[in-house]
XYZ file of N, CA, C and O in Angstrom:
676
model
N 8.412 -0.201 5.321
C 7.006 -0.533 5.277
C 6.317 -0.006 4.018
O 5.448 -0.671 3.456
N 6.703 1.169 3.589
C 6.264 1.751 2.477
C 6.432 0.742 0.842
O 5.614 0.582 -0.065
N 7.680 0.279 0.993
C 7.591 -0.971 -0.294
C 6.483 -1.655 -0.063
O 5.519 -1.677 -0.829
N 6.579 -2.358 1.207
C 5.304 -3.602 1.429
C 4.065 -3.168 0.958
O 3.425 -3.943 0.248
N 3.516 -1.837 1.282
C 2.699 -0.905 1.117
C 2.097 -1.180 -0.826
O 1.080 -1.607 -1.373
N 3.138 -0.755 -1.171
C 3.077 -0.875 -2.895
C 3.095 -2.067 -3.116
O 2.253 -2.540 -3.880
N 3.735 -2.607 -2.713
C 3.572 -4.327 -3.561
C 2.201 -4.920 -2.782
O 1.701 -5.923 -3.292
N 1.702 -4.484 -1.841
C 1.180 -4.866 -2.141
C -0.904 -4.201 -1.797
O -2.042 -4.537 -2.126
N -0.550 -3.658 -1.371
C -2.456 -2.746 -1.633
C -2.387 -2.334 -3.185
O -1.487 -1.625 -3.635
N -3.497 -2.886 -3.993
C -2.831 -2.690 -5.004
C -4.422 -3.640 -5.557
O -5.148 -4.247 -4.769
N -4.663 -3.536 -7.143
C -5.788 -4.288 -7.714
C -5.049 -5.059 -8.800
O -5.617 -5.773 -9.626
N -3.735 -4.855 -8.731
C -3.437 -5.465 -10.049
C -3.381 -7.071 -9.815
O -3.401 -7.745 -8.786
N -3.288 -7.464 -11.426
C -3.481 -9.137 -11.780
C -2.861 -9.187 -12.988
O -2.653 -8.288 -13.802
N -2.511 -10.684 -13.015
C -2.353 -11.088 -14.276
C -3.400 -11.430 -15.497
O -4.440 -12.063 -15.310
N -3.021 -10.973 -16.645
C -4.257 -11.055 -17.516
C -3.357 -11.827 -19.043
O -2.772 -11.044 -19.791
N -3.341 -12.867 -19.264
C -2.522 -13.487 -20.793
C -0.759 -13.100 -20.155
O 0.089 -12.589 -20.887
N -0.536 -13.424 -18.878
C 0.279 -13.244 -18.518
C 1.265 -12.142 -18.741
O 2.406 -12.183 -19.201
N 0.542 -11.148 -18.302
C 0.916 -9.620 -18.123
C 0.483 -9.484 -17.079
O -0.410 -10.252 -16.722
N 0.973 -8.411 -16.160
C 0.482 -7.342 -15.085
C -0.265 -6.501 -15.404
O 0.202 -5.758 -16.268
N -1.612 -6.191 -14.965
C -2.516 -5.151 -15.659
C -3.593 -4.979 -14.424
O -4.274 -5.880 -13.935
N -3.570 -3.548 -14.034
C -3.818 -2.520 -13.141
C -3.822 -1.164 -13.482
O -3.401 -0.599 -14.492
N -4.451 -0.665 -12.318
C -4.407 1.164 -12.356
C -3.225 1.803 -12.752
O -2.360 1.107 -12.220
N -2.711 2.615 -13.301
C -1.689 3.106 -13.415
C -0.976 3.606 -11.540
O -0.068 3.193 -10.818
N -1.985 4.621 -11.457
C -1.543 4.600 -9.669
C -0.849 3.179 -9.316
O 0.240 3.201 -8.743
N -1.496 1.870 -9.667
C -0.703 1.089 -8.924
C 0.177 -0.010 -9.129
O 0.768 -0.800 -8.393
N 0.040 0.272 -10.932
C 1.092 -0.230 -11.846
C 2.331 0.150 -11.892
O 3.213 -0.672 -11.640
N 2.665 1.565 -12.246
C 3.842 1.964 -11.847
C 4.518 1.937 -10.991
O 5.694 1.593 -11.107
N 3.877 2.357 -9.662
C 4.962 1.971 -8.581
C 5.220 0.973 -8.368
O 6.437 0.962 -8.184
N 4.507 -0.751 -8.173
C 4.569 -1.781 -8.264
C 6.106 -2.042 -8.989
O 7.109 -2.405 -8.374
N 6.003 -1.696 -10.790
C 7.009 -2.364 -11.507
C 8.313 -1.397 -10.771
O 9.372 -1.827 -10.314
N 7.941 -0.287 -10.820
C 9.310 0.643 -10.249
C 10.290 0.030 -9.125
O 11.477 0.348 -9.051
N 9.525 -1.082 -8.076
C 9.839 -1.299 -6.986
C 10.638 -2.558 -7.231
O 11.716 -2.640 -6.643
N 10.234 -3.624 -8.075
C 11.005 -4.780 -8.552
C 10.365 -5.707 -8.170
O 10.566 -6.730 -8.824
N 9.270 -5.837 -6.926
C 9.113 -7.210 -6.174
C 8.002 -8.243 -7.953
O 7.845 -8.034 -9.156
N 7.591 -9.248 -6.946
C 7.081 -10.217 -7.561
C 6.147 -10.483 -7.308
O 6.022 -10.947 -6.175
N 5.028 -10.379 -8.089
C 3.669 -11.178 -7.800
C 3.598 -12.583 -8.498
O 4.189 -13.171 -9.403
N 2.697 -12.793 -7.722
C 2.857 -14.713 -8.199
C 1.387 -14.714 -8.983
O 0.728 -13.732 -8.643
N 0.935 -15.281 -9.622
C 0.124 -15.946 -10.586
C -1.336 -15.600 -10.129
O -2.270 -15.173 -10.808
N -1.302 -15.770 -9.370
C -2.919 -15.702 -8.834
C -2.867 -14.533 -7.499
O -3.597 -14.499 -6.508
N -1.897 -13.749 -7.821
C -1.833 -12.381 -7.023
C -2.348 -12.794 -5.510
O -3.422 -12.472 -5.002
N -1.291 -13.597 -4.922
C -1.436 -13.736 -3.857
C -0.692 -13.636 -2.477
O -0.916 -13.770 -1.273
N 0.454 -13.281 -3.463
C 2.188 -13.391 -2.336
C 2.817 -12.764 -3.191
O 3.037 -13.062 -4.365
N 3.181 -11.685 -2.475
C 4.682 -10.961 -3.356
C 6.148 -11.283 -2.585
O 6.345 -11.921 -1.551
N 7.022 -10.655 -3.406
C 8.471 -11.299 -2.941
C 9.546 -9.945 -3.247
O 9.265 -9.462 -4.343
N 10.639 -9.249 -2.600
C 11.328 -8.199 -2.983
C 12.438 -9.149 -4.193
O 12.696 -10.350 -4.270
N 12.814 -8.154 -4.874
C 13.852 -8.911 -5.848
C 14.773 -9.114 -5.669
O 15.277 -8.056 -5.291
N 15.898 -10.303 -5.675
C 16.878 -10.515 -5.197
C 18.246 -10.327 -6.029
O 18.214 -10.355 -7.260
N 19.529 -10.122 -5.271
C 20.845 -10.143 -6.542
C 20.710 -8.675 -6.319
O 20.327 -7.920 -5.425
N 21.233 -8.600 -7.620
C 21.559 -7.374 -8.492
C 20.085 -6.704 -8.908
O 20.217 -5.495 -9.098
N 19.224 -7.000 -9.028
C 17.954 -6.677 -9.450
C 17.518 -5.802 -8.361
O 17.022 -4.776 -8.826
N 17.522 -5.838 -6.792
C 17.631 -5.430 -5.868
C 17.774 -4.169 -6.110
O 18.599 -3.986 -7.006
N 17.133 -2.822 -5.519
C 17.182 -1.734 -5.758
C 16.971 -1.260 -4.007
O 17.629 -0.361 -3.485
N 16.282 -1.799 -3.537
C 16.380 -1.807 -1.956
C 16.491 -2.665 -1.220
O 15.729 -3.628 -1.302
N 17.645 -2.589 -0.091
C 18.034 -3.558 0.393
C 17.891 -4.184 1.702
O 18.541 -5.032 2.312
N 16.543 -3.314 2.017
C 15.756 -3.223 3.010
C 15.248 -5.011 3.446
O 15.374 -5.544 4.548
N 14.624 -5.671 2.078
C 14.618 -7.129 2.669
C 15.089 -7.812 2.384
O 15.814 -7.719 1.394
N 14.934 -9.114 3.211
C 16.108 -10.275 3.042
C 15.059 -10.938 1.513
O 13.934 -10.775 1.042
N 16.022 -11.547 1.291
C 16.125 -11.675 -0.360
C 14.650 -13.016 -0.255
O 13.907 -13.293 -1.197
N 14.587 -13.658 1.215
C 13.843 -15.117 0.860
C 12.683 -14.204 1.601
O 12.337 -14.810 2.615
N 11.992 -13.022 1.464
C 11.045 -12.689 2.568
C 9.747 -12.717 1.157
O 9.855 -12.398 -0.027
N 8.638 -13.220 1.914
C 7.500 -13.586 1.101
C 6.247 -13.053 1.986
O 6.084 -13.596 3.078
N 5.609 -12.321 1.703
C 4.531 -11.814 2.507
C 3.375 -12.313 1.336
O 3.353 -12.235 0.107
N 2.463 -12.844 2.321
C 1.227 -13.225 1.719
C -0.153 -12.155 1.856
O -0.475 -11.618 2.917
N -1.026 -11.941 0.281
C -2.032 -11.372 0.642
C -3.443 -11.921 1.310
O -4.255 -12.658 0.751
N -3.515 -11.468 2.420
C -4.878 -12.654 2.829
C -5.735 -11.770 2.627
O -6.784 -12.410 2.554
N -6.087 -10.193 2.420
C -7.342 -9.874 2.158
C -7.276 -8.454 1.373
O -6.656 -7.488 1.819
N -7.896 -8.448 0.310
C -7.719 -6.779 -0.710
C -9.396 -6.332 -0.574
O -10.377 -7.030 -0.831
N -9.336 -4.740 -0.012
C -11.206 -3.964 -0.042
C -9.803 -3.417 -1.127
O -8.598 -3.164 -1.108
N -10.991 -3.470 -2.005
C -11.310 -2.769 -3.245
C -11.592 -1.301 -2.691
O -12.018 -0.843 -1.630
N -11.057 -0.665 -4.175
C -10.856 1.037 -4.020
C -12.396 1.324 -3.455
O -13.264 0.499 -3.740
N -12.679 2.285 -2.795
C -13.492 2.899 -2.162
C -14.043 4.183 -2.536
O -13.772 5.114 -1.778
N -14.872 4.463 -3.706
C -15.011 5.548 -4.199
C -15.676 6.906 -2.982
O -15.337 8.082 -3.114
N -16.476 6.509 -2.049
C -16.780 6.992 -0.625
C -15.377 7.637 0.306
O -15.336 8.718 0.894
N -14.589 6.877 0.237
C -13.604 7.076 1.145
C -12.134 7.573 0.397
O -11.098 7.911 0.970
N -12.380 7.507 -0.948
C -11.344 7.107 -1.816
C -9.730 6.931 -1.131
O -8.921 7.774 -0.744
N -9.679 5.141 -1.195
C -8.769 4.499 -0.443
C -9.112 3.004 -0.934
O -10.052 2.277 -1.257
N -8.174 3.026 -0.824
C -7.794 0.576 -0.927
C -6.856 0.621 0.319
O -6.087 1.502 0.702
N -7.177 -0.671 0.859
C -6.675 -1.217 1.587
C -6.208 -2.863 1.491
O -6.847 -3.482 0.640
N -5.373 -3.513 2.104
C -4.986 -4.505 2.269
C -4.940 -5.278 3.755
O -4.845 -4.566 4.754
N -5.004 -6.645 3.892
C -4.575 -6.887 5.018
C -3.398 -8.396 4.637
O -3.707 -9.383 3.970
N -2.107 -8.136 5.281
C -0.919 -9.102 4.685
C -0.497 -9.937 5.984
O -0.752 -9.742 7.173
N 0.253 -10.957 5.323
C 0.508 -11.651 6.574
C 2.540 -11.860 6.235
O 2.636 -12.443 5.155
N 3.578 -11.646 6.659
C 4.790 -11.990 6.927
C 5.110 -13.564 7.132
O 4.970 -14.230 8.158
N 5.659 -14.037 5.643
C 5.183 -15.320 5.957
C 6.408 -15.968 6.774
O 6.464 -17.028 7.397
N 7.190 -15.156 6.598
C 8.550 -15.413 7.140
C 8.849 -15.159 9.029
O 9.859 -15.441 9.674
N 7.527 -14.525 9.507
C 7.425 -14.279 11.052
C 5.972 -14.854 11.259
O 5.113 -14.681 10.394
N 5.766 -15.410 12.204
C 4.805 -16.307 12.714
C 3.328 -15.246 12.878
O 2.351 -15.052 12.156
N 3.668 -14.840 13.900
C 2.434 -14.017 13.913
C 2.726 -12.823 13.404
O 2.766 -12.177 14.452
N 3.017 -11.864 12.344
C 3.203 -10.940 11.513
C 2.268 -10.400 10.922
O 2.666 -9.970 9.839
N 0.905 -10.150 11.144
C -0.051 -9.443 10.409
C -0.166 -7.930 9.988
O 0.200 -7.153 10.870
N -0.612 -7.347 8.792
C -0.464 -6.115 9.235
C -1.694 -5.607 8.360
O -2.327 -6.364 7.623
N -2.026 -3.980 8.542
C -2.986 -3.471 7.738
C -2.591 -2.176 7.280
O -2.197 -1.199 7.916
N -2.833 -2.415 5.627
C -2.570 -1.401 4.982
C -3.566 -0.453 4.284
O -4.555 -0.864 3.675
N -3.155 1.149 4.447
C -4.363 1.730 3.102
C -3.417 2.842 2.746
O -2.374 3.271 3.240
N -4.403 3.255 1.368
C -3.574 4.299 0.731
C -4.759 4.896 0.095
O -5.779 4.306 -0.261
N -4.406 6.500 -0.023
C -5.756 6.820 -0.579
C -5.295 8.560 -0.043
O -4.290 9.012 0.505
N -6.738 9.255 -0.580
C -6.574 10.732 -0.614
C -5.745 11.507 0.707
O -6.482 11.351 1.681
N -4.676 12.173 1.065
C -4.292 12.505 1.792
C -4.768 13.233 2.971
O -4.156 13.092 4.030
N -5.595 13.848 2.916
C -6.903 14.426 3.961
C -7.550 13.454 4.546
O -7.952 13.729 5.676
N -7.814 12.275 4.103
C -8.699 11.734 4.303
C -8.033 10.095 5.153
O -8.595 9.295 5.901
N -6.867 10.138 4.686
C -6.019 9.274 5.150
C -5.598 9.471 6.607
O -5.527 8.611 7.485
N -5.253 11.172 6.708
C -4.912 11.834 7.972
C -5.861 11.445 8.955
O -5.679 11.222 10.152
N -6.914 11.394 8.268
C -8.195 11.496 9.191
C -8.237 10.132 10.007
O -9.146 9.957 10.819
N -7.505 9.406 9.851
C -7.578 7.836 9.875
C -6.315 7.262 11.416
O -6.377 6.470 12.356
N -5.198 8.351 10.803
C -4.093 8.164 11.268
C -4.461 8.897 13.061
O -5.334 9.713 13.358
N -3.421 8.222 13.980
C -3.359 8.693 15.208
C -2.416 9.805 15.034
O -1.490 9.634 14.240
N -2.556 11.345 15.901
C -2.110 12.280 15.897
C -0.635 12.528 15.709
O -0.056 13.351 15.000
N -0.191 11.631 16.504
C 1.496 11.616 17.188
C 2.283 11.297 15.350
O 3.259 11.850 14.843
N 1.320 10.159 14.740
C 2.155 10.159 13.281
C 2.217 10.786 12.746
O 3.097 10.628 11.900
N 1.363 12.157 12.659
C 1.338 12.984 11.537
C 2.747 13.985 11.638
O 3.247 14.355 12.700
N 3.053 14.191 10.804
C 4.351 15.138 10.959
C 3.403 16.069 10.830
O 2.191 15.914 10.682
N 4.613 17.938 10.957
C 4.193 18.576 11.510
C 4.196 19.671 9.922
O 3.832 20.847 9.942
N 4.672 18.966 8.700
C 5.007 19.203 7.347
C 3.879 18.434 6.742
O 3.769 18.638 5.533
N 3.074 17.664 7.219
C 2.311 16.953 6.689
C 1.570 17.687 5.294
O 1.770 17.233 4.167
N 0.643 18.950 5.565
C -0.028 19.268 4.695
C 1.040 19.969 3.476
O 0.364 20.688 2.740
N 2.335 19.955 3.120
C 2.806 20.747 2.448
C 3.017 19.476 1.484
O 4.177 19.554 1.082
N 2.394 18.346 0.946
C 1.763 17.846 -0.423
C 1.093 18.248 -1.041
O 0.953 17.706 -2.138
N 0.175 19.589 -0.663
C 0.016 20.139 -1.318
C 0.250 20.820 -2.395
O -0.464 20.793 -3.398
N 1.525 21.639 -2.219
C 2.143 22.142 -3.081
C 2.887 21.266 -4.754
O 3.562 21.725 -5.676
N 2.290 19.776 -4.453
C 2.942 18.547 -4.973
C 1.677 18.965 -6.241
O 1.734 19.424 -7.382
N 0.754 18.595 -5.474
C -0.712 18.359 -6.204
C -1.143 20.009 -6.957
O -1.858 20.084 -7.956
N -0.556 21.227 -6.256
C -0.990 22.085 -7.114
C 0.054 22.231 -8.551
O -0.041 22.912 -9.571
N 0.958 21.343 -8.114
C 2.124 21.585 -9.325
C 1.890 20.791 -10.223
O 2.305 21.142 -11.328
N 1.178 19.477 -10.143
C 0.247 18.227 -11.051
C 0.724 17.334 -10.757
O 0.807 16.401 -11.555
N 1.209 17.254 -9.553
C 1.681 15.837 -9.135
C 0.164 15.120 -8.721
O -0.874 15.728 -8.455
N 0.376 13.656 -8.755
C -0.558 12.871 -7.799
C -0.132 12.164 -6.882
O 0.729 11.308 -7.086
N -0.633 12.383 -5.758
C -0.240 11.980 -4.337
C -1.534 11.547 -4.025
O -2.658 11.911 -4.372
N -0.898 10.294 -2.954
C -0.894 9.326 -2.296
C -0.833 8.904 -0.765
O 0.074 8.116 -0.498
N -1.618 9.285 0.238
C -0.970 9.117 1.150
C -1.046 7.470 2.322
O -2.069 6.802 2.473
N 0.070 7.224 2.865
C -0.059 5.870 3.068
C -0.145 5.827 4.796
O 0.429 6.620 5.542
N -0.914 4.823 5.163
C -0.359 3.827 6.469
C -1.100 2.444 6.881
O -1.894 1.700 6.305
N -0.511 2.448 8.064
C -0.793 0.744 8.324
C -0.597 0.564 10.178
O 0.011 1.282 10.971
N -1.229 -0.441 10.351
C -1.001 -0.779 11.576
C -1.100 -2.079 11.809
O -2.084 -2.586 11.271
N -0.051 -3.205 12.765
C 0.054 -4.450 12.990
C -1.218 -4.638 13.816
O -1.683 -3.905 14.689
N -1.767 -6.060 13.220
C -3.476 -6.547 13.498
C -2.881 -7.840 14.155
O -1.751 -8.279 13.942
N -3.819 -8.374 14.983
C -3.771 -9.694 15.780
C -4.342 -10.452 14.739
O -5.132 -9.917 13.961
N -3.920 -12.065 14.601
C -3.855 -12.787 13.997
C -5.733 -13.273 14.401
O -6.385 -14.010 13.662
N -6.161 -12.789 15.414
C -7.634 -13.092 16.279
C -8.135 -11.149 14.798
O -8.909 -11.006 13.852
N -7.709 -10.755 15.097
C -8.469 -9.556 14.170
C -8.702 -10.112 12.684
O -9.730 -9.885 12.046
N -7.632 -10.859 12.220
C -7.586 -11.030 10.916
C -8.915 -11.887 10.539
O -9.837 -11.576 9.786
N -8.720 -13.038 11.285
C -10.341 -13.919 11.711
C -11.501 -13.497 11.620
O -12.360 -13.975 10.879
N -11.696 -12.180 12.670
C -12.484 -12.065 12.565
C -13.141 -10.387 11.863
O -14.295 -9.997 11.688
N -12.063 -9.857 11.656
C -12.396 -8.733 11.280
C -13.545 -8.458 10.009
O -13.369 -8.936 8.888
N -14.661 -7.673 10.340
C -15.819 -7.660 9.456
C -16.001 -6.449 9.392
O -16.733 -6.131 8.455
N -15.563 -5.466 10.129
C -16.146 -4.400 10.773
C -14.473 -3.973 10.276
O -13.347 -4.279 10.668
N -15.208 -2.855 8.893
C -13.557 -1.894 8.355
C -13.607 -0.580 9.673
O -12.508 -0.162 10.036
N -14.290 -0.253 10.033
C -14.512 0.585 10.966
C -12.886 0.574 12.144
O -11.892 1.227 12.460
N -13.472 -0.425 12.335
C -12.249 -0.954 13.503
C -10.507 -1.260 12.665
O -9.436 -1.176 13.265
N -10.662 -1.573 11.349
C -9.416 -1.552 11.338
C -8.827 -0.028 10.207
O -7.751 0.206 9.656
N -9.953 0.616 10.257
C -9.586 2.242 9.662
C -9.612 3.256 10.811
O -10.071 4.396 10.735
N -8.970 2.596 12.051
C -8.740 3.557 13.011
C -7.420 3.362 13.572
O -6.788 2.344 13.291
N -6.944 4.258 14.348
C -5.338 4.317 14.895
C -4.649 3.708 14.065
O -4.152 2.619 14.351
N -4.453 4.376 12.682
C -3.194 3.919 11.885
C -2.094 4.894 12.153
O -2.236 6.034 12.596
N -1.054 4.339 11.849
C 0.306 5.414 11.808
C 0.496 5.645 10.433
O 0.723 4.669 9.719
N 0.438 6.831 9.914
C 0.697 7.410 9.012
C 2.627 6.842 8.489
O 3.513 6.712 9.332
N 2.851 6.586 6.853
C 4.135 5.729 6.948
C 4.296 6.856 5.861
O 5.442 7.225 6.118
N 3.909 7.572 4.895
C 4.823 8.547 3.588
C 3.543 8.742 2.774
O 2.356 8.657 3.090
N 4.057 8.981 1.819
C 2.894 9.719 0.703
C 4.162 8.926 -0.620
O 5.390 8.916 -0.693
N 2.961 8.309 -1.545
C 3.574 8.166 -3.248
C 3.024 9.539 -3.994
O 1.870 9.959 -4.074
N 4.108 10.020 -4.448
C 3.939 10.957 -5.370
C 4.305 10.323 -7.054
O 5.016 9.438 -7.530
N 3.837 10.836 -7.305
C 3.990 10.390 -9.258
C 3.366 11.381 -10.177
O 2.310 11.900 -9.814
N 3.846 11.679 -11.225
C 3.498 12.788 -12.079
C 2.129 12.027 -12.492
O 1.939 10.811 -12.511
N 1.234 13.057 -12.815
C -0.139 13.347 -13.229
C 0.030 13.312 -14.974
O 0.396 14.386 -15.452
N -0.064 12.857 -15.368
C -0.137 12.839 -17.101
C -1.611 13.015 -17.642
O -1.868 12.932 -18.843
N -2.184 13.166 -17.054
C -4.011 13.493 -17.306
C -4.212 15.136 -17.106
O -5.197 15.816 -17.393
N -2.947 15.539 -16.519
C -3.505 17.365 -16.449
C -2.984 18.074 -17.586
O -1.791 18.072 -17.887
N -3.681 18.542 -18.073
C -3.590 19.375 -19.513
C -3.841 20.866 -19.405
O -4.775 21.443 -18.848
N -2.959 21.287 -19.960
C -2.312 22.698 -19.592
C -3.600 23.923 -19.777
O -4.173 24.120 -20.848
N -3.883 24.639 -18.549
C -5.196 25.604 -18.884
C -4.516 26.992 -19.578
O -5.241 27.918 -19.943
């Protein structure tokens, strides 16, 4: 779930036919291999040899049906995707400050190691923490109200990535 996660909550686009986004969500994106299509609307895992995880089937295409923009309040993006390859397959994704993510998540997901990202972030890492929860195809419709779908998520991992903006005190 965590690939799906990166490919796709995410602001990036094509611009003169390049990929161009946040670094947060540039890098992991290209790191991962999948494919965005033209008008950033459906990604795809990479197939063959290109393949670095072999987690999906090579023809699986998940579509984006809805991106909230980063959230300087909440600091978090979210997504909502659809499995185009399973009928009713909806799901909801966010990623965003790890405290604040927790806050989001139902109890039972949180591991019990959870807060020791810390030690990530005092070392200059930047972390990430992620989850998601499967939405009714009736939620996707009608969902207006982020309220309702920024509650009972299951917490799925944390992206860590070096910090290149911290400069040595």
């Amino acid at each position: 779930m965590i690939l799906e996660l990166i490919a796709t909550c995410h602001n990036i686009q094509y611009v003169n036919n390049q990929l161009v986004g946040h670094p947060l969500d540039l890098y992991p994106f290209e790191e991962i291999g999948w494919t965005l299509n033209e008008n950033a609307t459906r990604v795809r895992p990479p197939s063959g040899e290109e393949a670095k995880y072999a987690y999906y089937k090579n023809d699986s295409r998940i579509e984006i049906l809805k991106k909230y923009d980063f959230e300087p309040q909440s600091i978090k993006t979210s997504v909502i995707v659809k499995d185009q390859q399973e009928k009713e397959s909806y799901r909801y994704y966010v990623k965003g400050v790890p405290e604040f993510i927790k806050s989001l998540c139902v109890k039972e997901s949180i591991p019990d190691n959870f807060d020791e990202y810390k030690h990530q972030v005092i070392q200059g890492w930047r972390v990430l923490a992620c989850a998601t929860k499967p939405i009714s195809r009736e939620s996707v419709a009608i969902t207006r109200n982020k309220q309702e779908l920024d509650s009972d998520l299951i917490f799925i991992g944390f992206i860590v990535m070096e910090n290149n903006n911290i400069e040595a005190s």
